PDB file of C-alpha atoms and ligand atoms in Angstrom:
ATOM      1  CA  MET A   1      15.747  28.479  -9.290  1.00 94.00           C
ATOM      2  CA  ILE A   2      15.682  25.579  -6.833  1.00 97.00           C
ATOM      3  CA  GLU A   3      15.037  26.450  -3.186  1.00 97.00           C
ATOM      4  CA  VAL A   4      15.310  24.193  -0.157  1.00 97.00           C
ATOM      5  CA  VAL A   5      13.015  25.157   2.708  1.00 98.00           C
ATOM      6  CA  THR A   6      11.928  23.564   5.971  1.00 98.00           C
ATOM      7  CA  VAL A   7       8.259  24.358   6.370  1.00 98.00           C
ATOM      8  CA  ASP A   8       4.735  22.899   6.299  1.00 98.00           C
ATOM      9  CA  ILE A   9       4.080  22.602   2.569  1.00 98.00           C
ATOM     10  CA  THR A  10       0.464  23.727   2.979  1.00 98.00           C
ATOM     11  CA  THR A  11       1.646  27.240   3.880  1.00 98.00           C
ATOM     12  CA  LEU A  12       3.604  27.812   0.686  1.00 98.00           C
ATOM     13  CA  ASP A  13       2.613  30.448  -1.828  1.00 98.00           C
ATOM     14  CA  VAL A  14       3.236  28.527  -5.053  1.00 98.00           C
ATOM     15  CA  SER A  15       1.157  27.668  -8.128  1.00 98.00           C
ATOM     16  CA  ALA A  16       1.140  23.959  -7.330  1.00 98.00           C
ATOM     17  CA  VAL A  17       1.834  21.866  -4.280  1.00 98.00           C
ATOM     18  CA  VAL A  18       2.712  18.234  -4.916  1.00 99.00           C
ATOM     19  CA  ASN A  19       1.031  15.712  -2.654  1.00 98.00           C
ATOM     20  CA  ALA A  20       2.609  12.370  -1.748  1.00 98.00           C
ATOM     21  CA  ALA A  21      -0.706  10.564  -2.073  1.00 98.00           C
ATOM     22  CA  ASN A  22      -1.656   6.922  -1.939  1.00 97.00           C
ATOM     23  CA  SER A  23      -3.177   5.163  -4.913  1.00 98.00           C
ATOM     24  CA  THR A  24      -6.770   5.684  -3.771  1.00 98.00           C
ATOM     25  CA  LEU A  25      -6.247   9.480  -3.795  1.00 98.00           C
ATOM     26  CA  LEU A  26      -8.731   9.608  -0.932  1.00 96.00           C
ATOM     27  CA  GLY A  27      -6.356  10.997   1.665  1.00 93.00           C
ATOM     28  CA  GLY A  28      -4.118   9.451   4.283  1.00 94.00           C
ATOM     29  CA  GLY A  29      -1.532  10.395   6.872  1.00 96.00           C
ATOM     30  CA  GLY A  30       1.588  12.525   6.684  1.00 98.00           C
ATOM     31  CA  VAL A  31       1.728  15.246   4.078  1.00 98.00           C
ATOM     32  CA  ASP A  32      -1.390  13.832   2.383  1.00 98.00           C
ATOM     33  CA  GLY A  33      -3.428  14.350   5.555  1.00 98.00           C
ATOM     34  CA  ALA A  34      -2.061  17.860   6.018  1.00 98.00           C
ATOM     35  CA  ILE A  35      -2.941  18.832   2.442  1.00 98.00           C
ATOM     36  CA  HIS A  36      -6.455  17.383   2.713  1.00 98.00           C
ATOM     37  CA  ARG A  37      -7.038  19.199   6.000  1.00 98.00           C
ATOM     38  CA  ALA A  38      -5.861  22.497   4.545  1.00 98.00           C
ATOM     39  CA  ALA A  39      -7.783  22.082   1.281  1.00 98.00           C
ATOM     40  CA  GLY A  40     -11.028  21.045   2.983  1.00 98.00           C
ATOM     41  CA  PRO A  41     -13.614  18.343   2.202  1.00 97.00           C
ATOM     42  CA  ARG A  42     -14.193  19.429  -1.397  1.00 98.00           C
ATOM     43  CA  LEU A  43     -10.778  17.979  -2.228  1.00 98.00           C
ATOM     44  CA  GLN A  44     -11.732  14.487  -1.125  1.00 97.00           C
ATOM     45  CA  ALA A  45     -15.056  14.738  -2.943  1.00 98.00           C
ATOM     46  CA  HIS A  46     -13.242  15.751  -6.128  1.00 98.00           C
ATOM     47  CA  CYS A  47     -10.556  13.080  -5.735  1.00 98.00           C
ATOM     48  CA  GLY A  48     -13.290  10.483  -5.348  1.00 97.00           C
ATOM     49  CA  THR A  49     -14.265  11.077  -8.982  1.00 98.00           C
ATOM     50  CA  LEU A  50     -10.762  10.394 -10.335  1.00 98.00           C
ATOM     51  CA  GLY A  51     -10.658   6.614  -9.933  1.00 97.00           C
ATOM     52  CA  GLY A  52      -7.324   6.516  -8.105  1.00 98.00           C
ATOM     53  CA  CYS A  53      -3.815   6.828  -9.498  1.00 98.00           C
ATOM     54  CA  PRO A  54      -1.167   4.166 -10.200  1.00 98.00           C
ATOM     55  CA  VAL A  55       2.273   4.336  -8.563  1.00 98.00           C
ATOM     56  CA  GLY A  56       4.574   6.697 -10.484  1.00 98.00           C
ATOM     57  CA  GLN A  57       1.780   8.656 -12.108  1.00 98.00           C
ATOM     58  CA  ALA A  58       0.255  12.010 -11.194  1.00 98.00           C
ATOM     59  CA  ARG A  59      -3.135  13.743 -11.242  1.00 98.00           C
ATOM     60  CA  MET A  60      -3.936  17.422 -10.880  1.00 98.00           C
ATOM     61  CA  THR A  61      -6.813  18.928  -8.900  1.00 98.00           C
ATOM     62  CA  PRO A  62      -7.738  22.421  -7.758  1.00 98.00           C
ATOM     63  CA  GLY A  63      -6.318  23.480  -4.416  1.00 98.00           C
ATOM     64  CA  PHE A  64      -9.741  24.355  -2.962  1.00 98.00           C
ATOM     65  CA  GLY A  65      -9.022  25.883   0.479  1.00 98.00           C
ATOM     66  CA  LEU A  66      -5.269  25.564   0.063  1.00 98.00           C
ATOM     67  CA  ARG A  67      -3.232  28.682  -0.610  1.00 97.00           C
ATOM     68  CA  ALA A  68      -1.872  27.104  -3.789  1.00 98.00           C
ATOM     69  CA  PRO A  69      -4.400  27.075  -6.637  1.00 98.00           C
ATOM     70  CA  TRP A  70      -3.388  23.583  -7.779  1.00 98.00           C
ATOM     71  CA  ILE A  71      -2.475  20.275  -6.186  1.00 98.00           C
ATOM     72  CA  ILE A  72      -0.583  17.612  -8.098  1.00 99.00           C
ATOM     73  CA  HIS A  73      -1.146  14.231  -6.477  1.00 98.00           C
ATOM     74  CA  THR A  74       1.499  11.638  -7.155  1.00 98.00           C
ATOM     75  CA  VAL A  75       1.846   8.149  -5.750  1.00 98.00           C
ATOM     76  CA  GLY A  76       5.347   7.193  -4.683  1.00 98.00           C
ATOM     77  CA  PRO A  77       6.650   3.641  -4.427  1.00 98.00           C
ATOM     78  CA  VAL A  78       6.871   1.829  -1.110  1.00 98.00           C
ATOM     79  CA  TRP A  79      10.574   1.140  -0.405  1.00 98.00           C
ATOM     80  CA  GLN A  80      11.233  -2.596  -0.612  1.00 98.00           C
ATOM     81  CA  GLY A  81      15.010  -2.559  -0.530  1.00 98.00           C
ATOM     82  CA  GLY A  82      15.612  -0.896  -3.876  1.00 98.00           C
ATOM     83  CA  SER A  83      15.431  -3.838  -6.272  1.00 98.00           C
ATOM     84  CA  GLN A  84      11.759  -3.516  -7.150  1.00 98.00           C
ATOM     85  CA  GLY A  85      12.051  -0.584  -9.534  1.00 98.00           C
ATOM     86  CA  GLU A  86      11.609   1.964  -6.768  1.00 98.00           C
ATOM     87  CA  ALA A  87      14.074   4.460  -8.265  1.00 98.00           C
ATOM     88  CA  ASP A  88      12.392   4.503 -11.690  1.00 98.00           C
ATOM     89  CA  LEU A  89       8.987   4.856 -10.068  1.00 98.00           C
ATOM     90  CA  LEU A  90      10.111   7.695  -7.813  1.00 98.00           C
ATOM     91  CA  GLN A  91      11.726   9.483 -10.744  1.00 98.00           C
ATOM     92  CA  ALA A  92       8.477   9.037 -12.677  1.00 98.00           C
ATOM     93  CA  CYS A  93       6.605  10.743  -9.834  1.00 99.00           C
ATOM     94  CA  TYR A  94       8.783  13.832 -10.192  1.00 99.00           C
ATOM     95  CA  THR A  95       8.776  13.802 -13.998  1.00 98.00           C
ATOM     96  CA  ASN A  96       5.022  13.280 -14.325  1.00 99.00           C
ATOM     97  CA  SER A  97       4.327  15.991 -11.741  1.00 99.00           C
ATOM     98  CA  PHE A  98       6.540  18.433 -13.620  1.00 99.00           C
ATOM     99  CA  GLU A  99       4.899  17.537 -16.931  1.00 98.00           C
ATOM    100  CA  LEU A 100       1.459  18.417 -15.547  1.00 98.00           C
ATOM    101  CA  ALA A 101       2.804  21.741 -14.251  1.00 98.00           C
ATOM    102  CA  VAL A 102       4.462  22.541 -17.584  1.00 98.00           C
ATOM    103  CA  ALA A 103       1.318  21.637 -19.543  1.00 98.00           C
ATOM    104  CA  LYS A 104      -0.620  24.136 -17.416  1.00 98.00           C
ATOM    105  CA  GLY A 105       2.088  26.786 -17.760  1.00 98.00           C
ATOM    106  CA  LEU A 106       2.641  27.009 -14.000  1.00 98.00           C
ATOM    107  CA  ASP A 107       5.634  29.024 -12.836  1.00 98.00           C
ATOM    108  CA  SER A 108       6.182  27.593  -9.363  1.00 98.00           C
ATOM    109  CA  ILE A 109       5.889  24.185  -7.724  1.00 99.00           C
ATOM    110  CA  ALA A 110       6.710  22.714  -4.315  1.00 99.00           C
ATOM    111  CA  PHE A 111       7.556  19.063  -3.689  1.00 99.00           C
ATOM    112  CA  PRO A 112       7.622  17.183  -0.390  1.00 98.00           C
ATOM    113  CA  GLY A 113      10.034  14.269   0.007  1.00 98.00           C
ATOM    114  CA  ILE A 114       7.839  11.815  -1.863  1.00 98.00           C
ATOM    115  CA  SER A 115       8.006   8.271  -0.389  1.00 98.00           C
ATOM    116  CA  THR A 116      10.481   9.292   2.351  1.00 98.00           C
ATOM    117  CA  GLY A 117       7.977   9.157   5.209  1.00 98.00           C
ATOM    118  CA  ALA A 118       5.664   6.209   5.798  1.00 98.00           C
ATOM    119  CA  TYR A 119       6.799   4.619   2.507  1.00 98.00           C
ATOM    120  CA  GLY A 120      10.355   4.284   3.859  1.00 98.00           C
ATOM    121  CA  TYR A 121      12.480   5.457   0.903  1.00 98.00           C
ATOM    122  CA  PRO A 122      15.936   6.470   2.195  1.00 98.00           C
ATOM    123  CA  VAL A 123      16.102  10.260   2.155  1.00 98.00           C
ATOM    124  CA  GLU A 124      19.626  10.490   0.727  1.00 97.00           C
ATOM    125  CA  GLN A 125      18.761   8.359  -2.292  1.00 98.00           C
ATOM    126  CA  ALA A 126      15.392  10.008  -2.819  1.00 98.00           C
ATOM    127  CA  ALA A 127      16.946  13.482  -2.630  1.00 98.00           C
ATOM    128  CA  VAL A 128      19.475  12.674  -5.369  1.00 98.00           C
ATOM    129  CA  LEU A 129      16.666  11.651  -7.715  1.00 98.00           C
ATOM    130  CA  ALA A 130      14.497  14.586  -6.732  1.00 98.00           C
ATOM    131  CA  LEU A 131      17.242  17.141  -7.317  1.00 98.00           C
ATOM    132  CA  GLU A 132      18.355  15.543 -10.608  1.00 97.00           C
ATOM    133  CA  THR A 133      14.837  15.824 -11.948  1.00 98.00           C
ATOM    134  CA  MET A 134      14.454  19.363 -10.602  1.00 98.00           C
ATOM    135  CA  GLN A 135      17.631  20.358 -12.454  1.00 97.00           C
ATOM    136  CA  LEU A 136      16.154  19.016 -15.694  1.00 98.00           C
ATOM    137  CA  TYR A 137      13.035  21.163 -15.321  1.00 98.00           C
ATOM    138  CA  ARG A 138      14.512  24.334 -13.877  1.00 97.00           C
ATOM    139  CA  PHE A 139      14.227  26.238 -17.141  1.00 96.00           C
ATOM    140  CA  LYS A 140      10.640  25.126 -17.712  1.00 98.00           C
ATOM    141  CA  VAL A 141       9.348  25.896 -14.208  1.00 98.00           C
ATOM    142  CA  PRO A 142      11.116  29.036 -12.930  1.00 97.00           C
ATOM    143  CA  ARG A 143      10.622  28.421  -9.189  1.00 98.00           C
ATOM    144  CA  ILE A 144      11.030  24.935  -7.760  1.00 98.00           C
ATOM    145  CA  VAL A 145      10.774  24.390  -4.016  1.00 98.00           C
ATOM    146  CA  ALA A 146      12.126  21.289  -2.303  1.00 98.00           C
ATOM    147  CA  CYS A 147       9.993  21.382   0.829  1.00 98.00           C
ATOM    148  CA  CYS A 148      11.571  19.489   3.699  1.00 98.00           C
ATOM    149  CA  PHE A 149       9.860  18.785   6.976  1.00 97.00           C
ATOM    150  CA  SER A 150      12.927  18.405   9.165  1.00 97.00           C
ATOM    151  CA  ASP A 151      16.254  20.190   9.424  1.00 97.00           C
ATOM    152  CA  ARG A 152      17.975  16.894   8.828  1.00 97.00           C
ATOM    153  CA  ASP A 153      16.269  16.420   5.474  1.00 98.00           C
ATOM    154  CA  ALA A 154      16.975  20.036   4.553  1.00 97.00           C
ATOM    155  CA  ARG A 155      20.678  19.479   5.274  1.00 97.00           C
ATOM    156  CA  VAL A 156      20.712  16.458   2.958  1.00 97.00           C
ATOM    157  CA  TYR A 157      19.126  18.479   0.147  1.00 97.00           C
ATOM    158  CA  GLY A 158      21.285  21.529   0.822  1.00 96.00           C
ATOM    159  CA  LYS A 159      24.506  19.526   0.714  1.00 96.00           C
ATOM    160  CA  LEU A 160      23.564  17.838  -2.552  1.00 96.00           C
ATOM    161  CA  LEU A 161      22.502  21.101  -4.118  1.00 93.00           C
ATOM    162  CA  SER A 162      25.639  22.974  -3.146  1.00 90.00           C
ATOM    163  CA  GLY A 163      27.796  20.094  -4.379  1.00 82.00           C
ATOM    164  CA  SER A 164      26.115  19.983  -7.760  1.00 61.00           C
ATOM    165  CA  THR A 165      27.916  21.374 -10.765  1.00 44.00           C
ATOM    166  CA  VAL A 166      24.963  23.250 -12.252  1.00 45.00           C
TER     167      VAL A 166
HETATM  168  P1  ADP B 201       4.989   8.795   1.884  1.00 86.40           P
HETATM  169  O1  ADP B 201       3.877   7.858   2.233  1.00 86.40           O
HETATM  170  O2  ADP B 201       5.069   9.088   0.394  1.00 86.40           O
HETATM  171  O3  ADP B 201       6.295   8.366   2.469  1.00 86.40           O
HETATM  172  P2  ADP B 201       4.624  10.818   3.988  1.00 86.40           P
HETATM  173  O4  ADP B 201       3.579  11.866   4.042  1.00 86.40           O
HETATM  174  O5  ADP B 201       4.620   9.781   5.043  1.00 86.40           O
HETATM  175  O6  ADP B 201       4.531  10.205   2.507  1.00 86.40           O
HETATM  176  O7  ADP B 201       6.046  11.518   3.995  1.00 86.40           O
HETATM  177  C1  ADP B 201       6.600  12.184   2.873  1.00 86.40           C
HETATM  178  C2  ADP B 201       7.455  13.339   3.351  1.00 86.40           C
HETATM  179  O8  ADP B 201       6.604  14.435   3.677  1.00 86.40           O
HETATM  180  C3  ADP B 201       8.279  13.058   4.594  1.00 86.40           C
HETATM  181  O9  ADP B 201       9.572  13.630   4.406  1.00 86.40           O
HETATM  182  C4  ADP B 201       7.530  13.803   5.689  1.00 86.40           C
HETATM  183  O10 ADP B 201       8.397  14.239   6.719  1.00 86.40           O
HETATM  184  C5  ADP B 201       7.019  14.984   4.908  1.00 86.40           C
HETATM  185  N1  ADP B 201       5.863  15.725   5.466  1.00 86.40           N
HETATM  186  C6  ADP B 201       4.902  15.312   6.320  1.00 86.40           C
HETATM  187  N2  ADP B 201       4.018  16.308   6.559  1.00 86.40           N
HETATM  188  C7  ADP B 201       4.446  17.373   5.824  1.00 86.40           C
HETATM  189  C8  ADP B 201       3.995  18.718   5.645  1.00 86.40           C
HETATM  190  N3  ADP B 201       2.896  19.181   6.253  1.00 86.40           N
HETATM  191  N4  ADP B 201       4.699  19.545   4.819  1.00 86.40           N
HETATM  192  C9  ADP B 201       5.808  19.096   4.188  1.00 86.40           C
HETATM  193  N5  ADP B 201       6.287  17.847   4.303  1.00 86.40           N
HETATM  194  C10 ADP B 201       5.618  17.002   5.125  1.00 86.40           C
END
């Protein structure tokens, strides 16, 4: 099942929340800041031992003070016009996040709109990739949440989802 919701991702009751991190994994603004604030300082201390994360890859940590027991940190590409491999890298973020969840046997996961904030990836294009990858994993992870942070983004996701053939 794929759900589209408009809510602060830190409030969700899911097995794993995906964080749109930066490559240091040490915290930042946007959803990253919100997740670090909700998880508490132990998250940053733990992330400091991981040695960062390249763009397109993902790392899993405990959720610490977060409601979700796990956080999957993935580093999205900065939008540079679309000709710098951004789509492949963004797809890799979703795929690698799902693979970590599947390897742990998790049954629910929530994704923010990776790269669509400060990193400037156009929401419509990012949402197509996100939903395509979610469709591929929907039988492996029973509950998948596309967590939007604005009604506008939720409408983009909702339209794409209702227009899909699966
Ligand atoms: P990036 O640097 O990957 O673009 P941002 O955090 O700037 O990451 O934005 C990614 C997406 O997360 C944007 O759609 C933004 O609106 C959304 N966002 C920001 N804060 C939250 C939150 N607390 N819960 C869910 N989504 C959020």
